PDB file of C-alpha atoms and ligand atoms in Angstrom:
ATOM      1  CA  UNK Z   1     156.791  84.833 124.350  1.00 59.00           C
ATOM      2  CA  UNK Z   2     159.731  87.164 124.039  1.00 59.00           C
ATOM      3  CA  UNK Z   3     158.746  89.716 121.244  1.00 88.00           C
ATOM      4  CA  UNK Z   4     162.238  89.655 119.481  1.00 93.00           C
ATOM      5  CA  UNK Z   5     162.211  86.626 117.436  1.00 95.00           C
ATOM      6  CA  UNK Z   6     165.441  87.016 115.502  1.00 97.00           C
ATOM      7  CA  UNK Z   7     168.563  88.357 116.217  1.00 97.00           C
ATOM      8  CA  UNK Z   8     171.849  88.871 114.340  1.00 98.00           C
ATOM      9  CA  UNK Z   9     174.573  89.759 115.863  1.00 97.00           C
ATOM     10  CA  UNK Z  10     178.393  91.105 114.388  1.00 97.00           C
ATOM     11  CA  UNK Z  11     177.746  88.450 111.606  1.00 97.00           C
ATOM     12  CA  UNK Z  12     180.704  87.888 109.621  1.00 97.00           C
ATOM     13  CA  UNK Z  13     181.386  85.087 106.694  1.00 96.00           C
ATOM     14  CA  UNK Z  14     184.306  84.208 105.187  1.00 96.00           C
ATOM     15  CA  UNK Z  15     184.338  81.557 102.222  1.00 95.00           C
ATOM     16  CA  UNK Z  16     187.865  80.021 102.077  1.00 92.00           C
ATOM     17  CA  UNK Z  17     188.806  78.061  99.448  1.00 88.00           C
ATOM     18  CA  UNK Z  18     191.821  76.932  97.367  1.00 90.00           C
ATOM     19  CA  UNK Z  19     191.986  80.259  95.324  1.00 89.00           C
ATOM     20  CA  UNK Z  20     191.959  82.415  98.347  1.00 91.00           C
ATOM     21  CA  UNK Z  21     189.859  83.876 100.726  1.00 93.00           C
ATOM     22  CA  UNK Z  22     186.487  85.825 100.074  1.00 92.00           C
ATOM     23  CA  UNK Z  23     184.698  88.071 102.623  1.00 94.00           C
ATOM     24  CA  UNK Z  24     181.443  87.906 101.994  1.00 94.00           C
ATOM     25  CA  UNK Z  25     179.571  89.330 104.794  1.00 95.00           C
ATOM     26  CA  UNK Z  26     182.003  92.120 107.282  1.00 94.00           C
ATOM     27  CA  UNK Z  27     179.295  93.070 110.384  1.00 96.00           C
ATOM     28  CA  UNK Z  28     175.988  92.537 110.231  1.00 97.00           C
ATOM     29  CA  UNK Z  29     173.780  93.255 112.863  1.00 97.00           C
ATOM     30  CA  UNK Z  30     169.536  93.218 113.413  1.00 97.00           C
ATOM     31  CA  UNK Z  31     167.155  92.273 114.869  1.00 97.00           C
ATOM     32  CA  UNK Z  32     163.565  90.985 113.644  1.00 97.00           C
ATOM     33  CA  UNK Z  33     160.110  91.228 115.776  1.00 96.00           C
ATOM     34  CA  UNK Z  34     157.857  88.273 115.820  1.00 95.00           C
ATOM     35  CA  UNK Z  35     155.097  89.259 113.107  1.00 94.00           C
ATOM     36  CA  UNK Z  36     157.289  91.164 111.237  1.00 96.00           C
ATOM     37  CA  UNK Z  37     157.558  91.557 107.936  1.00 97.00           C
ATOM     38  CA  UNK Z  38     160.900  92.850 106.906  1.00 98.00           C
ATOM     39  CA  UNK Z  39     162.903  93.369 103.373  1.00 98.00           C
ATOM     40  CA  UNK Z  40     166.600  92.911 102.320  1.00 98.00           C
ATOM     41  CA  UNK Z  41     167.902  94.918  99.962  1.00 96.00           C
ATOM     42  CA  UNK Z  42     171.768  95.549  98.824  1.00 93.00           C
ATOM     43  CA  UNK Z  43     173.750  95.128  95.982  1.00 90.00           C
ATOM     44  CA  UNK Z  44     174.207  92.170  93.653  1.00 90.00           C
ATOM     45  CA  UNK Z  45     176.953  89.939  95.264  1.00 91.00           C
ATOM     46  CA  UNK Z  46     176.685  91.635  98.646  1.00 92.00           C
ATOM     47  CA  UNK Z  47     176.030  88.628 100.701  1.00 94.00           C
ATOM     48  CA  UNK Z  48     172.147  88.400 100.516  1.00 95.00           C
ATOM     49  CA  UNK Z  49     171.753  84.747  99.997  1.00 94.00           C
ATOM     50  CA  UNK Z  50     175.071  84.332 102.652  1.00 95.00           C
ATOM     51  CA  UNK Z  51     172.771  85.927 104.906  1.00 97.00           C
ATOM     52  CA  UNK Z  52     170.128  84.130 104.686  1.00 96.00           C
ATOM     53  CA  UNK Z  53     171.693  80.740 104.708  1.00 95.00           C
ATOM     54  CA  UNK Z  54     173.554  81.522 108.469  1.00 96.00           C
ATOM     55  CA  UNK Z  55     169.948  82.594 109.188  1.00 96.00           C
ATOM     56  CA  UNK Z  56     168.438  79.479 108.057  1.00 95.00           C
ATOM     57  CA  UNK Z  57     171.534  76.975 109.602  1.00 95.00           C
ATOM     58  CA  UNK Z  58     172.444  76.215 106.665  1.00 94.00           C
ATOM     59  CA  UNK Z  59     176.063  77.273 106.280  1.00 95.00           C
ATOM     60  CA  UNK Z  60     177.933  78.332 109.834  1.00 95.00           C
ATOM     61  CA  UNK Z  61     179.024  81.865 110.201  1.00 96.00           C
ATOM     62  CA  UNK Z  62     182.405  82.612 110.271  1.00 97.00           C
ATOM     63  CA  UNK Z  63     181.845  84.546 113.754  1.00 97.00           C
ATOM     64  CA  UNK Z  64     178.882  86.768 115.200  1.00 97.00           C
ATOM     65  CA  UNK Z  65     175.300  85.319 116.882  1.00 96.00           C
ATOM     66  CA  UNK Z  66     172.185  84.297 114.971  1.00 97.00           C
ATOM     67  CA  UNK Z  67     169.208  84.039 117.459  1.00 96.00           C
ATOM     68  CA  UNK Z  68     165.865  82.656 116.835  1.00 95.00           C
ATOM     69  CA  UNK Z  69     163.398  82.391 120.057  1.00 92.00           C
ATOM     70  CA  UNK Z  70     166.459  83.431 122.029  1.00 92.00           C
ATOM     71  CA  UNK Z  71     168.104  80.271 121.138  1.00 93.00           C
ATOM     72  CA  UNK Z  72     171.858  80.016 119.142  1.00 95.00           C
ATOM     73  CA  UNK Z  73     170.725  78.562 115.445  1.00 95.00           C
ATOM     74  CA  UNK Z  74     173.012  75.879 114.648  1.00 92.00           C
ATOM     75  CA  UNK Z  75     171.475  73.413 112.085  1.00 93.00           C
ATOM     76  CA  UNK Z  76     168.002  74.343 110.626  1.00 91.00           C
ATOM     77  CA  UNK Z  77     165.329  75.280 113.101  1.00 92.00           C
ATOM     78  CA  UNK Z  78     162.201  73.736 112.557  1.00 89.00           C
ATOM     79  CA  UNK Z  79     159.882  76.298 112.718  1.00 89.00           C
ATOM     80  CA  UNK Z  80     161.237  78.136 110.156  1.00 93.00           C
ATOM     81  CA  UNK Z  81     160.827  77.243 106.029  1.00 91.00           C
ATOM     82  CA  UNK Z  82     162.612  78.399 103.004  1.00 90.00           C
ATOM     83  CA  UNK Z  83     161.593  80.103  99.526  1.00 89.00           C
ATOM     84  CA  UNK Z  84     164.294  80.319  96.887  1.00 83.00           C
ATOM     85  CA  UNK Z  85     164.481  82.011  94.203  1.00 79.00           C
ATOM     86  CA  UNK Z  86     165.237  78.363  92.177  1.00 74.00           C
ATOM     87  CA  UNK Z  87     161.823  76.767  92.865  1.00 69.00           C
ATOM     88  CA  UNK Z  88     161.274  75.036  90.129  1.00 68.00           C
ATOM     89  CA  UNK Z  89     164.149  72.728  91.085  1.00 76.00           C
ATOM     90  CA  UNK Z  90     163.329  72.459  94.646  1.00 84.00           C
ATOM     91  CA  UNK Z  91     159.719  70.576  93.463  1.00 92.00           C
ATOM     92  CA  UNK Z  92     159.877  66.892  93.016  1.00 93.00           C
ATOM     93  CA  UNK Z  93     158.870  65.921  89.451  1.00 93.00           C
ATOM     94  CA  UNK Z  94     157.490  62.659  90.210  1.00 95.00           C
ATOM     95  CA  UNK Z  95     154.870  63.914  92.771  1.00 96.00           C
ATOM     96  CA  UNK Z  96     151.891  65.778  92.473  1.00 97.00           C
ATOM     97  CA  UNK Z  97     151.390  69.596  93.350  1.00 97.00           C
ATOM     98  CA  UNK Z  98     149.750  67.687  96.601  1.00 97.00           C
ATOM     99  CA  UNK Z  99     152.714  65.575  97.130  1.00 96.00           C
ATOM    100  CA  UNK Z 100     155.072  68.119  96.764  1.00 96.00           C
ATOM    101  CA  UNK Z 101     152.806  70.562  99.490  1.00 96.00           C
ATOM    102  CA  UNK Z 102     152.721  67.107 101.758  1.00 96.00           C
ATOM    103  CA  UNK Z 103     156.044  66.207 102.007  1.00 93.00           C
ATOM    104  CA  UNK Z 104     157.704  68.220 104.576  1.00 90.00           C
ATOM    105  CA  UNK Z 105     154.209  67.495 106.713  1.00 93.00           C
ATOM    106  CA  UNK Z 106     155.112  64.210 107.165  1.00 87.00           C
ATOM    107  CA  UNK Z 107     158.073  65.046 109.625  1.00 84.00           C
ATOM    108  CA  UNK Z 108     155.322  66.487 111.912  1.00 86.00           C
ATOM    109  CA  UNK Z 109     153.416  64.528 114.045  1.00 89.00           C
ATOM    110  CA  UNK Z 110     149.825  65.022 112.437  1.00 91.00           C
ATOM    111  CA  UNK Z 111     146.907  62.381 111.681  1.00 93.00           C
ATOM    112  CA  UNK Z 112     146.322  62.101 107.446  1.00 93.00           C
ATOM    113  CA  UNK Z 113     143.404  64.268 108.231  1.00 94.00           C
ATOM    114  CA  UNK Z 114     145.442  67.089 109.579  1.00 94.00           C
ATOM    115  CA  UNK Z 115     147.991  67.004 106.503  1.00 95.00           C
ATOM    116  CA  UNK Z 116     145.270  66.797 104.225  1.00 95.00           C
ATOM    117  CA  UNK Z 117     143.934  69.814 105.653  1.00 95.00           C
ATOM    118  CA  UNK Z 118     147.056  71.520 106.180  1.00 94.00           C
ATOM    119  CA  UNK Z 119     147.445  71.044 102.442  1.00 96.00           C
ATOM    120  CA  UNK Z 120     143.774  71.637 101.310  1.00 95.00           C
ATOM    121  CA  UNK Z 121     144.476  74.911 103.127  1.00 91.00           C
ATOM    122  CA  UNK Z 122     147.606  76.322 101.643  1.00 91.00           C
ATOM    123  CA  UNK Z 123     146.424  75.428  98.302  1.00 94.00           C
ATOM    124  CA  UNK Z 124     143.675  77.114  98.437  1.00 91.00           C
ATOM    125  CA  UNK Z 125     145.593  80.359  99.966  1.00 85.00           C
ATOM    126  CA  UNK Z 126     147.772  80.548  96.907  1.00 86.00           C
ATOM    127  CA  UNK Z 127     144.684  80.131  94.366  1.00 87.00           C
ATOM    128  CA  UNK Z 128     145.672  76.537  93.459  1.00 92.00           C
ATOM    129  CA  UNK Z 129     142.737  74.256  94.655  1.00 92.00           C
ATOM    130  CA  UNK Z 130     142.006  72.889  91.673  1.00 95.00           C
ATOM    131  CA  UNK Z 131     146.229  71.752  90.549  1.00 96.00           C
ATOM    132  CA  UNK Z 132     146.385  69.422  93.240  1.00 96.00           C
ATOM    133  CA  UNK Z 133     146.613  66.317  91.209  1.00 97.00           C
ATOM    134  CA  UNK Z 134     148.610  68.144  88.478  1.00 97.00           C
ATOM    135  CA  UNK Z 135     152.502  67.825  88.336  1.00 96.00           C
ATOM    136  CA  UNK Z 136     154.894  70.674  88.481  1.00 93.00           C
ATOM    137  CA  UNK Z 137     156.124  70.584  84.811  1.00 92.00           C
ATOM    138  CA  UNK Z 138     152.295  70.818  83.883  1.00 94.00           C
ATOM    139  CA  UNK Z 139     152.325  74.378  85.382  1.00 92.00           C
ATOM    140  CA  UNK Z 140     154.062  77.711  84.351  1.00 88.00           C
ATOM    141  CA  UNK Z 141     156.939  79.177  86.494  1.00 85.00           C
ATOM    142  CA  UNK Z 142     154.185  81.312  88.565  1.00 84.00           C
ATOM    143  CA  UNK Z 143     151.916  78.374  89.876  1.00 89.00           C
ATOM    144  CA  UNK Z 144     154.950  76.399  90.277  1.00 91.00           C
ATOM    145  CA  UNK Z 145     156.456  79.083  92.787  1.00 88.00           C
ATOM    146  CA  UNK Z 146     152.829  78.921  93.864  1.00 89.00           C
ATOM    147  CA  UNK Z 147     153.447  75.693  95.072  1.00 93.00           C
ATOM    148  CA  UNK Z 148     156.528  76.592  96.956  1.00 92.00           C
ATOM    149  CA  UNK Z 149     154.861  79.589  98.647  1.00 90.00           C
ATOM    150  CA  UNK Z 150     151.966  76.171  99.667  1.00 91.00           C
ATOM    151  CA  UNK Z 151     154.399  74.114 100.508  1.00 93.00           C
ATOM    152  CA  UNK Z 152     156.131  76.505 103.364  1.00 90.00           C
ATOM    153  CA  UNK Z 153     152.439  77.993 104.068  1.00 88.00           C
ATOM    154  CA  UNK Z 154     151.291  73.964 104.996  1.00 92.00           C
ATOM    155  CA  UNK Z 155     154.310  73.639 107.352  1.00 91.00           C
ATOM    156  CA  UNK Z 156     153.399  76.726 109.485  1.00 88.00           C
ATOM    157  CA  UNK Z 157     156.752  77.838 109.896  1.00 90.00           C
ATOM    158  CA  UNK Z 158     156.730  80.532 112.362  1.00 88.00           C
ATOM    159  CA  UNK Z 159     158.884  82.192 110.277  1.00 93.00           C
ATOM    160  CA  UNK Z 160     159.649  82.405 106.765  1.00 94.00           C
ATOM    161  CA  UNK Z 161     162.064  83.018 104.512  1.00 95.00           C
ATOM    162  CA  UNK Z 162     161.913  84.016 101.085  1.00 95.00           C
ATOM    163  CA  UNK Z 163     165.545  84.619  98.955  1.00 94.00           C
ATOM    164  CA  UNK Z 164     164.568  86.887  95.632  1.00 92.00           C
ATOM    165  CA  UNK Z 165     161.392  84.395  95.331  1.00 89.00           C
ATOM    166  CA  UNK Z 166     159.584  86.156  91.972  1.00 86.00           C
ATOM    167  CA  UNK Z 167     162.868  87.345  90.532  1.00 83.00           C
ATOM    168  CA  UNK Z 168     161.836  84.916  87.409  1.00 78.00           C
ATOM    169  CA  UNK Z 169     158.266  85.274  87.150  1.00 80.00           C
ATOM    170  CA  UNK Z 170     156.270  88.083  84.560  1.00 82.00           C
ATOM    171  CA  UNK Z 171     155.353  91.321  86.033  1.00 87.00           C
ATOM    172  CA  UNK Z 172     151.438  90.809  86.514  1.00 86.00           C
ATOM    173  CA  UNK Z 173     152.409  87.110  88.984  1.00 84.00           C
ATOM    174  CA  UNK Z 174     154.436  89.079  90.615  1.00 88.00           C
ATOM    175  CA  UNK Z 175     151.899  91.495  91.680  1.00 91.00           C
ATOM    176  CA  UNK Z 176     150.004  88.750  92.611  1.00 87.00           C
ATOM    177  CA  UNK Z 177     152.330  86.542  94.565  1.00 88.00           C
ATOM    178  CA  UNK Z 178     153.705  89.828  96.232  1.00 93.00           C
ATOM    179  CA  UNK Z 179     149.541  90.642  97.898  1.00 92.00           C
ATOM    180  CA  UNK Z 180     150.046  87.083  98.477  1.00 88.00           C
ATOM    181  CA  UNK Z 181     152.552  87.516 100.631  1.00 91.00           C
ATOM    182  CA  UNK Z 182     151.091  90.699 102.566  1.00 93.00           C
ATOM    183  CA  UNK Z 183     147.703  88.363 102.804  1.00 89.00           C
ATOM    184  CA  UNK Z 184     150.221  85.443 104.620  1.00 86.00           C
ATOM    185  CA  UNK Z 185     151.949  88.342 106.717  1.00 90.00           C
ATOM    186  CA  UNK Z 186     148.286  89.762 107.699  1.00 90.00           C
ATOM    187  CA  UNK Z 187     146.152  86.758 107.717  1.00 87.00           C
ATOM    188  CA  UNK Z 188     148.152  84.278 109.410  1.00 84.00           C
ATOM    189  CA  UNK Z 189     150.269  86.814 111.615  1.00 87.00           C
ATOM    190  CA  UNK Z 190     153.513  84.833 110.237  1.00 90.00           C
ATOM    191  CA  UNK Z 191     156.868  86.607 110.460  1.00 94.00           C
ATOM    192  CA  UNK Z 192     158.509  87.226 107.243  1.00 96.00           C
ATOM    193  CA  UNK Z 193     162.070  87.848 105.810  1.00 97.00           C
ATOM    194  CA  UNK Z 194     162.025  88.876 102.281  1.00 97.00           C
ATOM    195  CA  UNK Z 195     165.206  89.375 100.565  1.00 96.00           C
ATOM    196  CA  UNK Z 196     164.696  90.994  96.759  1.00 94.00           C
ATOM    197  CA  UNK Z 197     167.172  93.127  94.647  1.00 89.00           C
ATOM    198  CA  UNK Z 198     163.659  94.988  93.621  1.00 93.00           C
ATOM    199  CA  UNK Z 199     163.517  98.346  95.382  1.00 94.00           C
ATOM    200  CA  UNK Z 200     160.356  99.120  94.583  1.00 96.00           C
ATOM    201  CA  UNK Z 201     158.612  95.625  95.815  1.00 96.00           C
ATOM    202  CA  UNK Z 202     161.091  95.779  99.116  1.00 97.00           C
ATOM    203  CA  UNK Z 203     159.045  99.098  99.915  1.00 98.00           C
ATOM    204  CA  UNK Z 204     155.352  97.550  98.681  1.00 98.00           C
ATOM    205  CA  UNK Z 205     155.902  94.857 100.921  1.00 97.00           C
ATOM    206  CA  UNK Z 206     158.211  95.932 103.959  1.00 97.00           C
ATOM    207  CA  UNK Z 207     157.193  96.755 107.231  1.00 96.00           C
ATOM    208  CA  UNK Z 208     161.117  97.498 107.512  1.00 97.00           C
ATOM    209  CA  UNK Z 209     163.613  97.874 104.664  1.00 98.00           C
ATOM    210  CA  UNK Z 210     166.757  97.152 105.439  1.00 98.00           C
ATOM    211  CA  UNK Z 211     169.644  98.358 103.121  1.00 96.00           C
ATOM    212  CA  UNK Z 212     172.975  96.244 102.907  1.00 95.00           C
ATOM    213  CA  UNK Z 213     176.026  97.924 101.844  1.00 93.00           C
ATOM    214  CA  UNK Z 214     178.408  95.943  99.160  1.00 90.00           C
ATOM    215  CA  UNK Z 215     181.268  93.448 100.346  1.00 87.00           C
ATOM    216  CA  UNK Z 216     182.289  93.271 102.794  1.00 88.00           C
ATOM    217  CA  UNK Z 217     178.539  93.701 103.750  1.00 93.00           C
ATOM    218  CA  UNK Z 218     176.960  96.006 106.507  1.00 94.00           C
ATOM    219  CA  UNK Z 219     173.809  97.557 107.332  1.00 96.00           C
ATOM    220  CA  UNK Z 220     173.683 100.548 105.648  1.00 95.00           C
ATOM    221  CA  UNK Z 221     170.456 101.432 106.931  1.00 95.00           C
ATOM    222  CA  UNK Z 222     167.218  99.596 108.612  1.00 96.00           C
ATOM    223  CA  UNK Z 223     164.234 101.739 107.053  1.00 97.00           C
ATOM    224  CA  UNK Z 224     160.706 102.026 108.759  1.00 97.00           C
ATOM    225  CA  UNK Z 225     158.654 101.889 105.895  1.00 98.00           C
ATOM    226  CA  UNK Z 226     155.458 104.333 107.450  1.00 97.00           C
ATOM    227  CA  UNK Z 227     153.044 103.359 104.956  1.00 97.00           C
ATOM    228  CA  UNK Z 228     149.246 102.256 106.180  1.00 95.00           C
ATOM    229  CA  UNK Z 229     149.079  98.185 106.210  1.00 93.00           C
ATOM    230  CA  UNK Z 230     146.404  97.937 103.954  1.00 93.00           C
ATOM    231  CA  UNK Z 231     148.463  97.943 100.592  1.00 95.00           C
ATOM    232  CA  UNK Z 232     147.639  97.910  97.110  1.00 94.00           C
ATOM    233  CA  UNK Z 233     149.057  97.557  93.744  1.00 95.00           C
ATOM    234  CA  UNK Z 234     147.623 100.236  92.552  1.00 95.00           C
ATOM    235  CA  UNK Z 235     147.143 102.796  94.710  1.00 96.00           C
ATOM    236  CA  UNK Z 236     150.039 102.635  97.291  1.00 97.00           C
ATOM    237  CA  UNK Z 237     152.128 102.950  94.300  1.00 97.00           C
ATOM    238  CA  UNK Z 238     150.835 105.972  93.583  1.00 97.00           C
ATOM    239  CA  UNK Z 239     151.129 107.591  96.814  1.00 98.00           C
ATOM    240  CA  UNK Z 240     153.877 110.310  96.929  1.00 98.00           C
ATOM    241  CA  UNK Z 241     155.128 108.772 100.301  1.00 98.00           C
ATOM    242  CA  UNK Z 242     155.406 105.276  98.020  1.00 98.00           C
ATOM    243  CA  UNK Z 243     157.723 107.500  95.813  1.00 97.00           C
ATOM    244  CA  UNK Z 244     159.841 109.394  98.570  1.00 98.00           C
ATOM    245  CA  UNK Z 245     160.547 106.092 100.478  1.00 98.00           C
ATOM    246  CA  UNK Z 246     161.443 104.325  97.117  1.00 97.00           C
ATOM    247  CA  UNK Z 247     163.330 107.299  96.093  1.00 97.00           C
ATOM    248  CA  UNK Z 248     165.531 107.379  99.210  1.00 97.00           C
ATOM    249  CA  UNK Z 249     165.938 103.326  99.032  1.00 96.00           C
ATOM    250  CA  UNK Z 250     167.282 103.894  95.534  1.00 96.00           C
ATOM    251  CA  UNK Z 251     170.167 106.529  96.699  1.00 95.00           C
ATOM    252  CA  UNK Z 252     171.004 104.197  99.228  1.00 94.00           C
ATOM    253  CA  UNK Z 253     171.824 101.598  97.176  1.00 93.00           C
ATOM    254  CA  UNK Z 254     173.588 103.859  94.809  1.00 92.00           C
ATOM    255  CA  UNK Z 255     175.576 104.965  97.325  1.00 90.00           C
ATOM    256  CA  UNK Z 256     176.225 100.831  98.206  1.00 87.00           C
ATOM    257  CA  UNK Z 257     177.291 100.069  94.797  1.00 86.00           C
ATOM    258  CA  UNK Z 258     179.895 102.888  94.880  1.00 87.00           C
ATOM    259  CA  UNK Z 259     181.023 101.800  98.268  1.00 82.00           C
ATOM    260  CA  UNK Z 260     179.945 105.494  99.567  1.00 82.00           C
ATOM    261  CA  UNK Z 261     178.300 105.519 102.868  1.00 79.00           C
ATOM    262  CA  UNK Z 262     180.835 105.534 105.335  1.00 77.00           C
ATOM    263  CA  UNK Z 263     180.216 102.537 108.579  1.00 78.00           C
ATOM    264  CA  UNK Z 264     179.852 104.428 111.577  1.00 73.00           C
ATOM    265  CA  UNK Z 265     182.883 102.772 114.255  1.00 70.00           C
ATOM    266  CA  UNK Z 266     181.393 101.141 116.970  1.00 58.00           C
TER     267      UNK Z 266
HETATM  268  P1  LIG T 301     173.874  87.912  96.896  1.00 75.00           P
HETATM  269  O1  LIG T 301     172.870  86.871  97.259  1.00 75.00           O
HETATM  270  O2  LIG T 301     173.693  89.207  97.640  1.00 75.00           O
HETATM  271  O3  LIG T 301     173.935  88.154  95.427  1.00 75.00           O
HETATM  272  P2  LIG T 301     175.838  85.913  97.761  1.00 75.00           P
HETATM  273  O4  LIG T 301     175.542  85.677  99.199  1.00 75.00           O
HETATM  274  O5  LIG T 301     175.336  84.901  96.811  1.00 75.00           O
HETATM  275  O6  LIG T 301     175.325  87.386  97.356  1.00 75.00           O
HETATM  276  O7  LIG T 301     177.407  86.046  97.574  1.00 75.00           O
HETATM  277  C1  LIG T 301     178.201  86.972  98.295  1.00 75.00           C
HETATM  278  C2  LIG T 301     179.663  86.820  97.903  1.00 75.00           C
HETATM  279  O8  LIG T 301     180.146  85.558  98.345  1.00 75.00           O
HETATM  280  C3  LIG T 301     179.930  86.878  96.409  1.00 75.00           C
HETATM  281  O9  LIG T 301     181.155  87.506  96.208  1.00 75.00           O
HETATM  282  C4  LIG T 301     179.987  85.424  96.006  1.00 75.00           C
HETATM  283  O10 LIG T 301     180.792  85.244  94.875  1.00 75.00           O
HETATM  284  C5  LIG T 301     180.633  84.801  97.243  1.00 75.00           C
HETATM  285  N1  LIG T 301     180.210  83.407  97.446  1.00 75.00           N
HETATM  286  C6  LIG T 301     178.937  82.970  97.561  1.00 75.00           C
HETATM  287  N2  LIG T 301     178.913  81.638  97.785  1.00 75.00           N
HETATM  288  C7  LIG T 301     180.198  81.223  97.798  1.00 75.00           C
HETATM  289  C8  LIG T 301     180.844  79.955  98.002  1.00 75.00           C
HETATM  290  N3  LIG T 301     180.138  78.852  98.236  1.00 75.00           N
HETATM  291  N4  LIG T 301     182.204  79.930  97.953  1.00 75.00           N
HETATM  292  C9  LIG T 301     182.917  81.044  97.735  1.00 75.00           C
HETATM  293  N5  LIG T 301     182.392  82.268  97.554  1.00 75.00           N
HETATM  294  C10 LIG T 301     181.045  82.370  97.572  1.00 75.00           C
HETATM  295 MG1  LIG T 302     171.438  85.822  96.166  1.00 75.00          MG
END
């Protein structure tokens, strides 16, 4: 298998409607590593979820490549699976946590004793064994994005993708669903894209931190973040390299939000 497993190339959006034109994204260009875990930061407004959308075939770029397996994306891949910052509208009410974890599933071809594996599985990855029969609106906002995080973990996407995903939850479910997410990166070698506006999580979690300039958005800069894998709450936050890398994310963005950093010409 080819090791990249995502490209972007010159990626550029334009949203056109009946009060004019809007550029959201200018030139984007990447590339993403299968097993990879990397972080988008930028700007509010800067094109994040834009991004992410061409990435998952979900709205057509304007012009530029998106790449997954080597292949041109044009309507949603199926290996790949979604985590939006909105979750507790993307849950069906009138089905169980299980329901909700099962659904996609049932687009695969799998016996009821795979699913129900599948499902016992990613439930019990994201701490929820015991909610199956429960419905969403009988949880809080952190078990309910727990069952979102299930839901994609069941599907075995090969790659998922996760737009500002615990932007609504308190600080200490945060914490948790961000080891979470190392524990999915580490455990079950899956490649992650994590897009946050939090500087400080996109360096806890990121292999790679890559650092979008406003509109009309570029990359400002693709960050290797050289921190060991085995990560922490506690104490990789306290490590002075945690604090120089976070540092240095934090005047990049500054320098984003005043339009500063000046795009090298091709
Ligand atoms: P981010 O996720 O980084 O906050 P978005 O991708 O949501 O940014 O938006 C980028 C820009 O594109 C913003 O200026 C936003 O107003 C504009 N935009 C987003 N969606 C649409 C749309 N459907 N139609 C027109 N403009 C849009
Ligand atoms: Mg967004």
């Amino acid at each position: 298998m080819p090791e990249t497993l995502l490209k972007v190339e010159k990626l550029k959006k334009v949203y056109e409607s009946s009060t004019g034109s809007v550029e959201a994204i200018g030139d984007i260009s990447f590339e993403m590593r299968r097993g990879e875990l990397v972080c988008i930061v930028g700007p509010s407004g800067c094109g994040k979820t834009t991004l992410l959308k061409c990435i998952a075939g979900l709205l057509a770029p304007t012009s530029g490549v998106i790449e997954l397996d080597g292949q041109p994306v044009t309507s949603p891949p199926p290996n790949m699976a979604l985590v939006f910052q909105e979750y507790g509208r993307s849950l069906y009410p009138w089905l169980t946590v299980r329901g909700n974890v099962e659904l996609p599933l049932k687009h695969k071809k799998l016996s009821k004793q795979e699913r129900a594996q599948l499902v016992d599985d990613a439930l019990l990855a994201v701490g929820l064994d015991h909610a199956g029969n429960s419905y969403p609106w009988q949880l809080s906002g952190g078990m309910q994005q727990r069952v979102a995080i299930a839901r994609a973990v069941a599907y075995q996407p090969e790659v998922l993708i996760m737009d500002e995903p615990f932007a609504a939850v308190d600080a200490q479910t945060r914490a948790d669903l961000e080891d979470l997410v190392r524990q999915l990166h580490r455990d079950r070698g899956m490649s992650l894209l994590f897009v946050t506006h939090d500087i400080d999580e996109s360096v806890y979690l990121g292999e790679r931190v890559i650092v979008l300039s406003k509109s009309p958005t570029w990359v400002q800069e693709d960050l290797p973040i050289d921190l060991a894998p085995e990560r922490d709450q506690i104490t990789t936050r306290a490590l002075p390299r945690f604090t120089e890398l976070r540092t240095h994310v934090y005047e990049q963005i500054q320098r984003a939000k005043r339009g500063e950093a000046v795009r090298p010409t091709a």
